[in-house]
PDB file of C-alpha atoms and ligand atoms in Angstrom:
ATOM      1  CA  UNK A1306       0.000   0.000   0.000  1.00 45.00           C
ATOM      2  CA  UNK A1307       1.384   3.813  -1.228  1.00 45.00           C
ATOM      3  CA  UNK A1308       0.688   5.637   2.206  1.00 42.00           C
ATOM      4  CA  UNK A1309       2.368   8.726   0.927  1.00 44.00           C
ATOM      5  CA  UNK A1310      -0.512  10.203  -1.384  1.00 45.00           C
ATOM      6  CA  UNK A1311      -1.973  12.873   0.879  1.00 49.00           C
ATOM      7  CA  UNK A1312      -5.371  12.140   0.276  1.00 50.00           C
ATOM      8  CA  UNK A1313      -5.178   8.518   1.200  1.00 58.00           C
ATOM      9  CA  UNK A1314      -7.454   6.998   3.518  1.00 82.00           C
ATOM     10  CA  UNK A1315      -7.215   3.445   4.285  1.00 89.00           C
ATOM     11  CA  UNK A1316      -9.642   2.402   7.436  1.00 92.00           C
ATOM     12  CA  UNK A1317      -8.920  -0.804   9.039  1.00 91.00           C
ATOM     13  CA  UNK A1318     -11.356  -2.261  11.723  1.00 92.00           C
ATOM     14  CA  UNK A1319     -14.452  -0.296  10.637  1.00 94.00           C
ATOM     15  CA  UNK A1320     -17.673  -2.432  10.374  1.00 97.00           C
ATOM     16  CA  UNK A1321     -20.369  -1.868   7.934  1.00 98.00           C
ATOM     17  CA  UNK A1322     -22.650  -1.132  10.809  1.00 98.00           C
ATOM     18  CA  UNK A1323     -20.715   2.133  11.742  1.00 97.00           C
ATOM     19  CA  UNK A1324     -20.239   3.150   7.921  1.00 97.00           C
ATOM     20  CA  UNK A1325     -24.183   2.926   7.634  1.00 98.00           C
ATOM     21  CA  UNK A1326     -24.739   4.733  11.128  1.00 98.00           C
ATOM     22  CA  UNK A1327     -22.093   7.564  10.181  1.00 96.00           C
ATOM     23  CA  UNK A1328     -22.529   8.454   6.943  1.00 97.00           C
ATOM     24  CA  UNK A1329     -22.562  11.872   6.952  1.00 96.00           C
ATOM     25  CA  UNK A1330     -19.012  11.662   8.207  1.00 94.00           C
ATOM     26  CA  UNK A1331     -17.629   8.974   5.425  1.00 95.00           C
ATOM     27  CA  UNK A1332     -19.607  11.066   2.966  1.00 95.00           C
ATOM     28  CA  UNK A1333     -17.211  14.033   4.066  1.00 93.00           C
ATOM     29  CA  UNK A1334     -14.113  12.049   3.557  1.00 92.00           C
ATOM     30  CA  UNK A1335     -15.066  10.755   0.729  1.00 94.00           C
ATOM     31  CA  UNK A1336     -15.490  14.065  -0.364  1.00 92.00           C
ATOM     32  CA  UNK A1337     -12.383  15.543   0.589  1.00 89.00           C
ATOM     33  CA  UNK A1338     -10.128  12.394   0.243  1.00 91.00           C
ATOM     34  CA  UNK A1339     -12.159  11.208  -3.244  1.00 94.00           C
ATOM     35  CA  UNK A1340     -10.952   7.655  -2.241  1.00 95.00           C
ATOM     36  CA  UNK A1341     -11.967   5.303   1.071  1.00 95.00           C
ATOM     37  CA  UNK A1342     -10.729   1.840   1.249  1.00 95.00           C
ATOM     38  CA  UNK A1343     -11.977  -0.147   3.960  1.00 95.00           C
ATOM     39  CA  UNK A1344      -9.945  -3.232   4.827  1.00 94.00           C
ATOM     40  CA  UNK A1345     -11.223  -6.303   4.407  1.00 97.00           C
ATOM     41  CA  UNK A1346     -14.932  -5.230   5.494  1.00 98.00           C
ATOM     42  CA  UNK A1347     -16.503  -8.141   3.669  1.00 98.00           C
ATOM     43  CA  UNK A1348     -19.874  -6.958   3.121  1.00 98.00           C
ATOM     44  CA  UNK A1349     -22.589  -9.010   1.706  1.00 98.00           C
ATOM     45  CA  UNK A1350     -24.137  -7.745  -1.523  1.00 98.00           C
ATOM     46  CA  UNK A1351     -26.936  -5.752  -0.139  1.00 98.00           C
ATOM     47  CA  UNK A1352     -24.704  -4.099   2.762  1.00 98.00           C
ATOM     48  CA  UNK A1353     -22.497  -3.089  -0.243  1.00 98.00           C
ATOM     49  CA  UNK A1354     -25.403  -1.291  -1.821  1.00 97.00           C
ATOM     50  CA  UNK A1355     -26.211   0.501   1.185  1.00 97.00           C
ATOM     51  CA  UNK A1356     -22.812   1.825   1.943  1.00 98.00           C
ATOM     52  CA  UNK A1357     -22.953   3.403  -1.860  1.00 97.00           C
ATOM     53  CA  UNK A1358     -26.290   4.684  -1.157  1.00 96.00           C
ATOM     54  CA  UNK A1359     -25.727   6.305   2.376  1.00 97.00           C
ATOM     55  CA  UNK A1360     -22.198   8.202   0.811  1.00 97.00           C
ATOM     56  CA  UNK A1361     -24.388   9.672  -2.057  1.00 96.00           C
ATOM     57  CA  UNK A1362     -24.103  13.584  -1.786  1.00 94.00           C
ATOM     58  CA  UNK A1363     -24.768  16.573  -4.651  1.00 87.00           C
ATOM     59  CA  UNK A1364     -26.071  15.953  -8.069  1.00 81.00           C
ATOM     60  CA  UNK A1365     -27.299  13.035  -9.476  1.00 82.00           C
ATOM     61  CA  UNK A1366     -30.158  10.391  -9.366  1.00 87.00           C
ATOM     62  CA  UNK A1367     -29.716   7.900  -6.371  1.00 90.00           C
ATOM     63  CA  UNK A1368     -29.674   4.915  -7.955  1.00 89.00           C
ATOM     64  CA  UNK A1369     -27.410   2.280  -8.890  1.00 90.00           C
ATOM     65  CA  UNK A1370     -26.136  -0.085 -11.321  1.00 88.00           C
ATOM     66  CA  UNK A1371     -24.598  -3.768  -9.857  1.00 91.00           C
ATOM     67  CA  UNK A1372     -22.047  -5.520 -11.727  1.00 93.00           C
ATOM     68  CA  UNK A1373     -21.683  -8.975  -9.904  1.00 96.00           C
ATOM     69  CA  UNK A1374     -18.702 -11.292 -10.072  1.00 95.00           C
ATOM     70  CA  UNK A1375     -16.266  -9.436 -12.236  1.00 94.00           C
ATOM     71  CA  UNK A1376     -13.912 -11.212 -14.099  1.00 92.00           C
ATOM     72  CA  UNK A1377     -12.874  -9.236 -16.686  1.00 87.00           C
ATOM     73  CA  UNK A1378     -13.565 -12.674 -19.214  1.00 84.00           C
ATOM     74  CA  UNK A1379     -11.796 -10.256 -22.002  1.00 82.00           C
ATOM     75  CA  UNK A1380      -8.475 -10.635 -20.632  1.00 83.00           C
ATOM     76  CA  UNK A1381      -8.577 -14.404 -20.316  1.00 82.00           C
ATOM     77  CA  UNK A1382      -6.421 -15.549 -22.690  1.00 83.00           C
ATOM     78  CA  UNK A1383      -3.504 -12.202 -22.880  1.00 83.00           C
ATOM     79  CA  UNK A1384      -3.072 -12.517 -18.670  1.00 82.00           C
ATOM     80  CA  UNK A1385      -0.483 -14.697 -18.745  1.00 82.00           C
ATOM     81  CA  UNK A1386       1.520 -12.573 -20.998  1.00 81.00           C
ATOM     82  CA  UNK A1387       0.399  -9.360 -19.350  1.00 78.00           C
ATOM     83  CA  UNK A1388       2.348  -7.086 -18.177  1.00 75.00           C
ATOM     84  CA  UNK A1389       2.466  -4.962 -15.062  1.00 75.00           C
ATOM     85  CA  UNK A1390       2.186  -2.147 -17.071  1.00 73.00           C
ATOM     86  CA  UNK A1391      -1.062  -2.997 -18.208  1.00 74.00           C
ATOM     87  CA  UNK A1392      -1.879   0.674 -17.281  1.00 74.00           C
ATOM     88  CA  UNK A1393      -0.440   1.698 -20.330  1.00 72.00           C
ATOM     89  CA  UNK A1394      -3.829   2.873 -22.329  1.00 73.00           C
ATOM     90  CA  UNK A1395      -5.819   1.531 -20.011  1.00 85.00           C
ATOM     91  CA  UNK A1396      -6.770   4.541 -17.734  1.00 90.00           C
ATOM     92  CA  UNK A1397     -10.649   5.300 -17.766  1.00 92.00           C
ATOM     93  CA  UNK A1398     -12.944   7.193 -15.972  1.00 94.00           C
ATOM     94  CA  UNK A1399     -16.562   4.564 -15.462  1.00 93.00           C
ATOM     95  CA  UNK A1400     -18.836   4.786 -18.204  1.00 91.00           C
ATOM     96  CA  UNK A1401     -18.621   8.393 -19.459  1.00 93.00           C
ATOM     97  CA  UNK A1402     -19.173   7.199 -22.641  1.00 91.00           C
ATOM     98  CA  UNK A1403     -22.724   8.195 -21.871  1.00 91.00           C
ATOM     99  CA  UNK A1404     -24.758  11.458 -21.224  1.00 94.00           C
ATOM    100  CA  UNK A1405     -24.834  10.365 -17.736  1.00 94.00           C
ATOM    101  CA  UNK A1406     -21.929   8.867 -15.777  1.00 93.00           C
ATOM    102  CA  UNK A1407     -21.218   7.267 -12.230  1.00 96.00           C
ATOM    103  CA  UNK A1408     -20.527   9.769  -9.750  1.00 96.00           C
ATOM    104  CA  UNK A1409     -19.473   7.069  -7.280  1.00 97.00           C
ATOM    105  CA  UNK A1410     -17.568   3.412  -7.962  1.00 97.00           C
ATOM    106  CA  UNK A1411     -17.275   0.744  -5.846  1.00 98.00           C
ATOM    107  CA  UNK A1412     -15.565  -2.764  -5.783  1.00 98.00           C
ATOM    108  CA  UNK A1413     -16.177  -5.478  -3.527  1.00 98.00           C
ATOM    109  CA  UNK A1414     -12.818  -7.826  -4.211  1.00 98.00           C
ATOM    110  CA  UNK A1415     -14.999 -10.580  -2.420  1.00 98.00           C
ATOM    111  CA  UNK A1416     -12.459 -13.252  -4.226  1.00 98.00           C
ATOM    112  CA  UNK A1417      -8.642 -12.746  -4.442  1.00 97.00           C
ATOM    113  CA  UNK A1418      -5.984 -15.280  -4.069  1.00 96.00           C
ATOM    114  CA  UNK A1419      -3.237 -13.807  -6.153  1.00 94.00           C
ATOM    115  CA  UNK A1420      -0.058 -12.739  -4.812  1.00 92.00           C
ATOM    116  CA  UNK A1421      -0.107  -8.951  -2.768  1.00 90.00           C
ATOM    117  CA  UNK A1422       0.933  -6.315  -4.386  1.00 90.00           C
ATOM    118  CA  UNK A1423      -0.114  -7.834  -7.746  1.00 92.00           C
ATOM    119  CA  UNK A1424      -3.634  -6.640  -9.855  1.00 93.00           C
ATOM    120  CA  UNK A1425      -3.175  -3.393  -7.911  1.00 94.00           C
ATOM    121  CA  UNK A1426      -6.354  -0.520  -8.815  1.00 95.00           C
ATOM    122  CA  UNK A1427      -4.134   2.473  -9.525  1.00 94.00           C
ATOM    123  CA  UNK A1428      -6.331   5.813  -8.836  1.00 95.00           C
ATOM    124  CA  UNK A1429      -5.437   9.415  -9.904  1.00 95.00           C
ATOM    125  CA  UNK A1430      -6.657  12.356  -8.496  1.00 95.00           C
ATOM    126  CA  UNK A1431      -7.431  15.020 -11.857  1.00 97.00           C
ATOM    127  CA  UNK A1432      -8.533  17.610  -9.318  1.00 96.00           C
ATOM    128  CA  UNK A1433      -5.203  17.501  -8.021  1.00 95.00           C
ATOM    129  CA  UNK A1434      -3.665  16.906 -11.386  1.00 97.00           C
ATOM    130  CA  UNK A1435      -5.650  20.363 -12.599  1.00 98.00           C
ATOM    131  CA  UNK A1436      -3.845  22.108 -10.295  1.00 97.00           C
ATOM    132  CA  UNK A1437      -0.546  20.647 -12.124  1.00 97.00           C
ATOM    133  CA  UNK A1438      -1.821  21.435 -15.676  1.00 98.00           C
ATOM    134  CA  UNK A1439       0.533  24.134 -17.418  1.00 98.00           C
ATOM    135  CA  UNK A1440      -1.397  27.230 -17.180  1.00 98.00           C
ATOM    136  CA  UNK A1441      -1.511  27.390 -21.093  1.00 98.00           C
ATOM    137  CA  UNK A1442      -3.270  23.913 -21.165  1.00 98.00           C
ATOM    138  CA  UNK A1443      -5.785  25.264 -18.398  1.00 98.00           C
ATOM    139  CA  UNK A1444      -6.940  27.761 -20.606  1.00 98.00           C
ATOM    140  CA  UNK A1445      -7.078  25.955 -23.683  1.00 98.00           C
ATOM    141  CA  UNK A1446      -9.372  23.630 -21.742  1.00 98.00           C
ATOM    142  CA  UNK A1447     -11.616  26.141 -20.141  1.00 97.00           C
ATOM    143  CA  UNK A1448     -14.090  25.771 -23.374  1.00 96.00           C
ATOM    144  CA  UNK A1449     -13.242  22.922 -25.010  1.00 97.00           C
ATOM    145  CA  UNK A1450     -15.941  20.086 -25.084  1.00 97.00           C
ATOM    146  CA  UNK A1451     -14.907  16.623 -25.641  1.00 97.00           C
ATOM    147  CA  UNK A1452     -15.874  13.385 -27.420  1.00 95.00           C
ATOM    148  CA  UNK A1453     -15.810  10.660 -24.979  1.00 94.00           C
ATOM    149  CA  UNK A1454     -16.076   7.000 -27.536  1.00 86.00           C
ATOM    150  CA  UNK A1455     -14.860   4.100 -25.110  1.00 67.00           C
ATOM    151  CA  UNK A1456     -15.983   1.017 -26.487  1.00 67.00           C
ATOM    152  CA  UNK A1457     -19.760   0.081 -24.731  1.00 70.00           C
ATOM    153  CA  UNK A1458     -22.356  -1.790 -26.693  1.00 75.00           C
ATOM    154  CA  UNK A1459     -25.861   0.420 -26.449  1.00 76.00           C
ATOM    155  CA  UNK A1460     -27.867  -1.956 -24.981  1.00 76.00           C
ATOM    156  CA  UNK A1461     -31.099  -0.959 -26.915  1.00 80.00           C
ATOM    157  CA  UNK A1462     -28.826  -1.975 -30.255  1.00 83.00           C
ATOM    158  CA  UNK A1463     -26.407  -3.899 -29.158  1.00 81.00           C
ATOM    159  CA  UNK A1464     -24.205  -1.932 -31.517  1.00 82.00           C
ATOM    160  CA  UNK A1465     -20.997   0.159 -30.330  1.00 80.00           C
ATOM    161  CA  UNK A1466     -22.330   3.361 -28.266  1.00 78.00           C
ATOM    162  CA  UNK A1467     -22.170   6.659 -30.043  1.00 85.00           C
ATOM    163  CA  UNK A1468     -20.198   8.565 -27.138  1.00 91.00           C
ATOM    164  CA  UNK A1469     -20.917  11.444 -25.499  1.00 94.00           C
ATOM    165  CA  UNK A1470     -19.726  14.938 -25.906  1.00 96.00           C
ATOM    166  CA  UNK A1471     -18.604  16.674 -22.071  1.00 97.00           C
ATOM    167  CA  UNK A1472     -16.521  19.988 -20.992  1.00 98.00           C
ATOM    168  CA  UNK A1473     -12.988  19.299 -20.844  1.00 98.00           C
ATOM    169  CA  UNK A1474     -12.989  20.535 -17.068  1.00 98.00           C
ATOM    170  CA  UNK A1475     -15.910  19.248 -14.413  1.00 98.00           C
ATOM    171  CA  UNK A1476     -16.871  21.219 -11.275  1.00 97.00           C
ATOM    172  CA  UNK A1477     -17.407  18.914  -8.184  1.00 96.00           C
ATOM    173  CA  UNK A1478     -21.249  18.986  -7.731  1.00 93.00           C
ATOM    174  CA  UNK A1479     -20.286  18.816  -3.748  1.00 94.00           C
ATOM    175  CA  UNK A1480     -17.197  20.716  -3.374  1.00 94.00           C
ATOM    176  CA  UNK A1481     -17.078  23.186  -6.192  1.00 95.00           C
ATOM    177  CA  UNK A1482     -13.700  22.036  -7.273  1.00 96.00           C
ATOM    178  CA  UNK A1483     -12.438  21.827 -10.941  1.00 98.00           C
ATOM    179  CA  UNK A1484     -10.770  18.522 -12.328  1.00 98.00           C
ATOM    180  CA  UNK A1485      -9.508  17.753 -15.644  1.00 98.00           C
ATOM    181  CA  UNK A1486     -12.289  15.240 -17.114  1.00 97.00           C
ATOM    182  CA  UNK A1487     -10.611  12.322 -19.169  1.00 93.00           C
ATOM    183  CA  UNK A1488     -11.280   9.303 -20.095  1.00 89.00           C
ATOM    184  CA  UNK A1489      -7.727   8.384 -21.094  1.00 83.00           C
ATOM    185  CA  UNK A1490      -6.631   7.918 -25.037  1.00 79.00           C
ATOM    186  CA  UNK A1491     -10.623   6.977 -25.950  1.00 85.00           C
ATOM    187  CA  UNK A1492     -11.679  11.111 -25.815  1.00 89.00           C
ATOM    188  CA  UNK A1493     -10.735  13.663 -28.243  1.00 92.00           C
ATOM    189  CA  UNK A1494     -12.101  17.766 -29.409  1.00 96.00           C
ATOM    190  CA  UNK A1495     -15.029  17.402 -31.226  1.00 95.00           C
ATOM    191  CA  UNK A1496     -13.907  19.526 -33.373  1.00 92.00           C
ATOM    192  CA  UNK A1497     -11.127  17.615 -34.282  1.00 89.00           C
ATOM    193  CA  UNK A1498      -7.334  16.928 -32.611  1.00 88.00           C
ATOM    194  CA  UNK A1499      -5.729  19.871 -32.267  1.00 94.00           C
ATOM    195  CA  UNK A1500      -1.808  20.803 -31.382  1.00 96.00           C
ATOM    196  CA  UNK A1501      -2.450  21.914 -27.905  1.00 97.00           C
ATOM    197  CA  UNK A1502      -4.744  18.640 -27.254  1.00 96.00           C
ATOM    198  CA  UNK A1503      -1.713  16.916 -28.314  1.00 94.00           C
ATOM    199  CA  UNK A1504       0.473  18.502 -26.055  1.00 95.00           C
ATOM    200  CA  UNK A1505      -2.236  18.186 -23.079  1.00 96.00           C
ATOM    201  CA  UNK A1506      -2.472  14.187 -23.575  1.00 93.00           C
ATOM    202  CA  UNK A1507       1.335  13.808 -24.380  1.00 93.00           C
ATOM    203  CA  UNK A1508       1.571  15.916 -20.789  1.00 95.00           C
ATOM    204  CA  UNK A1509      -0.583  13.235 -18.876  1.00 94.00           C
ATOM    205  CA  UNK A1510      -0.129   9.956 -21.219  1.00 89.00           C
ATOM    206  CA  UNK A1511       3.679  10.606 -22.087  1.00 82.00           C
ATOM    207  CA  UNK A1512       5.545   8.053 -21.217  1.00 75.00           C
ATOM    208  CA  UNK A1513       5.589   5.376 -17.734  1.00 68.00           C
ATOM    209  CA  UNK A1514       8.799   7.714 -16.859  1.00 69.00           C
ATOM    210  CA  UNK A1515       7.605  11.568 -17.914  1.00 82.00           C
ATOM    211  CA  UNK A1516       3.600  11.218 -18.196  1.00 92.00           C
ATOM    212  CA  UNK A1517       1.372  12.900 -15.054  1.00 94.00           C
ATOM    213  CA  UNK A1518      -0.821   9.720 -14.820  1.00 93.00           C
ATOM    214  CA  UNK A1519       2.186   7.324 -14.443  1.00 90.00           C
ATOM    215  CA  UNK A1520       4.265   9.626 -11.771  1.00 90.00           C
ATOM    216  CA  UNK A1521       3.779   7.813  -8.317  1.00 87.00           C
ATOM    217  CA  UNK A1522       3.017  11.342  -6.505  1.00 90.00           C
ATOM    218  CA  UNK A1523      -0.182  11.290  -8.785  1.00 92.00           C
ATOM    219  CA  UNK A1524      -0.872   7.859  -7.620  1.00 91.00           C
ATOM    220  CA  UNK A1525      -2.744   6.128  -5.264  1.00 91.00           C
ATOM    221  CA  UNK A1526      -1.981   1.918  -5.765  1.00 92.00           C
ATOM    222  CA  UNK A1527      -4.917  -0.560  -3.621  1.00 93.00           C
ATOM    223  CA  UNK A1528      -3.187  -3.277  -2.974  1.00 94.00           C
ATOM    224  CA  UNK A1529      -6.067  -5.779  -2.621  1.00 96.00           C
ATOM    225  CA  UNK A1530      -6.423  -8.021   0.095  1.00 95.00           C
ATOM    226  CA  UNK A1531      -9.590 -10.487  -0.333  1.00 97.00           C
ATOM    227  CA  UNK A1532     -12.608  -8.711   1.617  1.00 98.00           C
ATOM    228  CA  UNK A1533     -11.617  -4.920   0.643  1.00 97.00           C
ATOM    229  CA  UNK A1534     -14.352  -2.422   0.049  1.00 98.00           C
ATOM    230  CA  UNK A1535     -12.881   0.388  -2.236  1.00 98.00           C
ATOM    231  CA  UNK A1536     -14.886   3.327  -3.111  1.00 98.00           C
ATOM    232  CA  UNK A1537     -14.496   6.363  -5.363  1.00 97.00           C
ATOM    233  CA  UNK A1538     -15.587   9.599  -7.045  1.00 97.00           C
ATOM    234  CA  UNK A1539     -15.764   9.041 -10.649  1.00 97.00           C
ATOM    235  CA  UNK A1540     -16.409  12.657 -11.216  1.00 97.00           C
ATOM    236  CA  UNK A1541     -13.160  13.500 -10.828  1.00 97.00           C
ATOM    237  CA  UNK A1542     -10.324  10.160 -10.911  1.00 97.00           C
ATOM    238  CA  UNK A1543      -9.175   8.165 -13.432  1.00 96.00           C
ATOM    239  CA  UNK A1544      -8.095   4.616 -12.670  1.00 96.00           C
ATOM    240  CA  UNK A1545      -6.740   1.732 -14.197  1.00 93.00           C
ATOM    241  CA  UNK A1546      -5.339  -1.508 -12.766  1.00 92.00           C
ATOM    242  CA  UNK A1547      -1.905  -3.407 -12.728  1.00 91.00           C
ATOM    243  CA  UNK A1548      -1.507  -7.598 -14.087  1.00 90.00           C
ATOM    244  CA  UNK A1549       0.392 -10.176 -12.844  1.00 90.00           C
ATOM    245  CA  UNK A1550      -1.925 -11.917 -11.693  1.00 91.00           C
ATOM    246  CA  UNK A1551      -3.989 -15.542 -13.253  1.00 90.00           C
ATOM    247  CA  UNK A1552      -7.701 -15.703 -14.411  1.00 91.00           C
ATOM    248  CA  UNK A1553     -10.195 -16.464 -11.783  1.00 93.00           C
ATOM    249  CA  UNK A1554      -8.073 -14.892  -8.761  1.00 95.00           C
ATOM    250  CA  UNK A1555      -9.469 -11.347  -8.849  1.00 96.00           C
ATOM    251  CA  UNK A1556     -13.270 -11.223  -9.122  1.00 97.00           C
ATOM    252  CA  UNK A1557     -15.470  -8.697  -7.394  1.00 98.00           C
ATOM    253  CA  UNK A1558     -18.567  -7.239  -7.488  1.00 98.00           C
ATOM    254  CA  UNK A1559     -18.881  -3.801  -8.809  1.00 97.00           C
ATOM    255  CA  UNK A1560     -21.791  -0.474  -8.182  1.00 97.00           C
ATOM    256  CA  UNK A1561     -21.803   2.410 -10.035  1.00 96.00           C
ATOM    257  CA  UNK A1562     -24.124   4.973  -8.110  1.00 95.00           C
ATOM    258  CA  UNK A1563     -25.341   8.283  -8.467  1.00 95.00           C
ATOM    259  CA  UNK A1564     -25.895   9.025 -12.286  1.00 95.00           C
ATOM    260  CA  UNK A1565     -25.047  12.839 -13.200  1.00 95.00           C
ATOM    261  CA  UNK A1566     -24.330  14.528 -16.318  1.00 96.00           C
ATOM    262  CA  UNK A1567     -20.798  15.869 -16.406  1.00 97.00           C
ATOM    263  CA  UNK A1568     -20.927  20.082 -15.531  1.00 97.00           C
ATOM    264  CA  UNK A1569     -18.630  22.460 -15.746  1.00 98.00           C
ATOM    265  CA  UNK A1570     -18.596  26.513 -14.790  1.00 95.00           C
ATOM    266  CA  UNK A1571     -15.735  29.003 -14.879  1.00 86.00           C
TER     267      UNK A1571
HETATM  268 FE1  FE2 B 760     -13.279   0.895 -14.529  1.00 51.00          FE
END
């Protein structure tokens, strides 16, 4: 586990009884922090949905999507080749491929047997990484809107989603903050790629050595142990995971809560 990131917060010995009977208080932290990892909690399926429900603060319907027993099946048959650097393209922000996206993510990693420190979730903070962003690219974002195409099927036609088009920048429905709003390499202008969106993506894709997204100050790295709860504000992180680790050893149920449509004000 990275304990250096300033914003960690990694709670050990909290029971799902005193998340649920404190909420306005893990709602703050989450909040503030944008992460909360609670060790090994091991909450059954419908304790996990009310933990995402009681945390669920600002804009945004209060409902929920469950993905159960995540396996990532895709990935099957390039694991054992993978490498830890899986990251590499890979970063995402949860389903902003559509007008409305998660404002909250959660994973359950009710099963994992592979070795620690291996299959890490790797989190970055683009509220944080705003503040970072050459002032040049800051402006150039202030009114650019964005095509976000990752690859989901509409489930209506079962054929590839259209994308969505959202401001460059997000303010935090709760805190007011700004944050860069990415979706890693699958977003571009909509009004085509432009020199300065080069430079901006080259700034936080680079390379694993020069790029914002791969510097370990950016970073926050879960290392899983089988039972951890780890929640997070997809309004404003990006995430990814690391490999080295065999099919069938990391599976966890997933919620995406609190549907909002990505906002952004000067
Ligand atoms: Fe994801």
């Amino acid at each position: 586990m990275l304990a250096k990131y300033d914003s960690w917060i990694y709670l050990q010995n909290v029971t799902v009884k005193e998340i649920l009977s404190n909420s306005d208080f893990y709602a703050d932290l989450l909040a503030r922090n944008k992460v909360l990892g609670f060790v090994e909690l091991r909450p059954n399926r419908r304790q996990h949905e009310e933990i995402l429900v009681s945390l669920m603060r600002g804009e945004g319907d209060r409902s929920f999507g469950p993905i159960w027993d995540v396996t990532h099946p895709h990935l099957e048959n390039v694991l054992p080749n993978m490498p830890d650097d899986f990251l590499v393209g890979h970063w995402h922000a949860d389903n902003t491929v559509w007008e409305e996206s998660p404002t909250i993510t959660s994973m359950h990693m009710h099963t994992w047997t592979g070795e620690k420190g291996k299959g890490n979730t790797v989190l970055v903070d683009c509220q944080k990484l705003y503040e970072k962003c050459p002032s040049h690219l800051r402006d150039y974002l202030q009114d650019l809107m964005l095509l976000h195409r990752s690859g989901s099927n509409d489930p209506e036609t079962g054929e590839l989603a259209k994308g969505a088009v959202h401001p460059a920048l997000r303010t935090h429905s709760v805190t007011g903050g700004t944050s860069l709003f990415y979706t890693g390499p699958e977003c571009d202008p909509v009004d085509g790629e432009t020199e300065l969106f080069n430079e901006y993506k080259t700034w936080l894709n680079g390379t694993q050595v020069d790029g914002a997204l791969y510097d370990q100050e950016n970073q926050i790295q879960w290392e899983w142990s089988e039972g951890d709860l780890l929640i997070w504000d997809n309004s404003c992180m990006v995430h990814g995971f690391l490999g080295g680790w065999k099919y069938g050893e990391r599976v966890f149920d997933k919620l995406e809560g609190q549907w909002a449509k990505p906002e952004y004000s000067s």
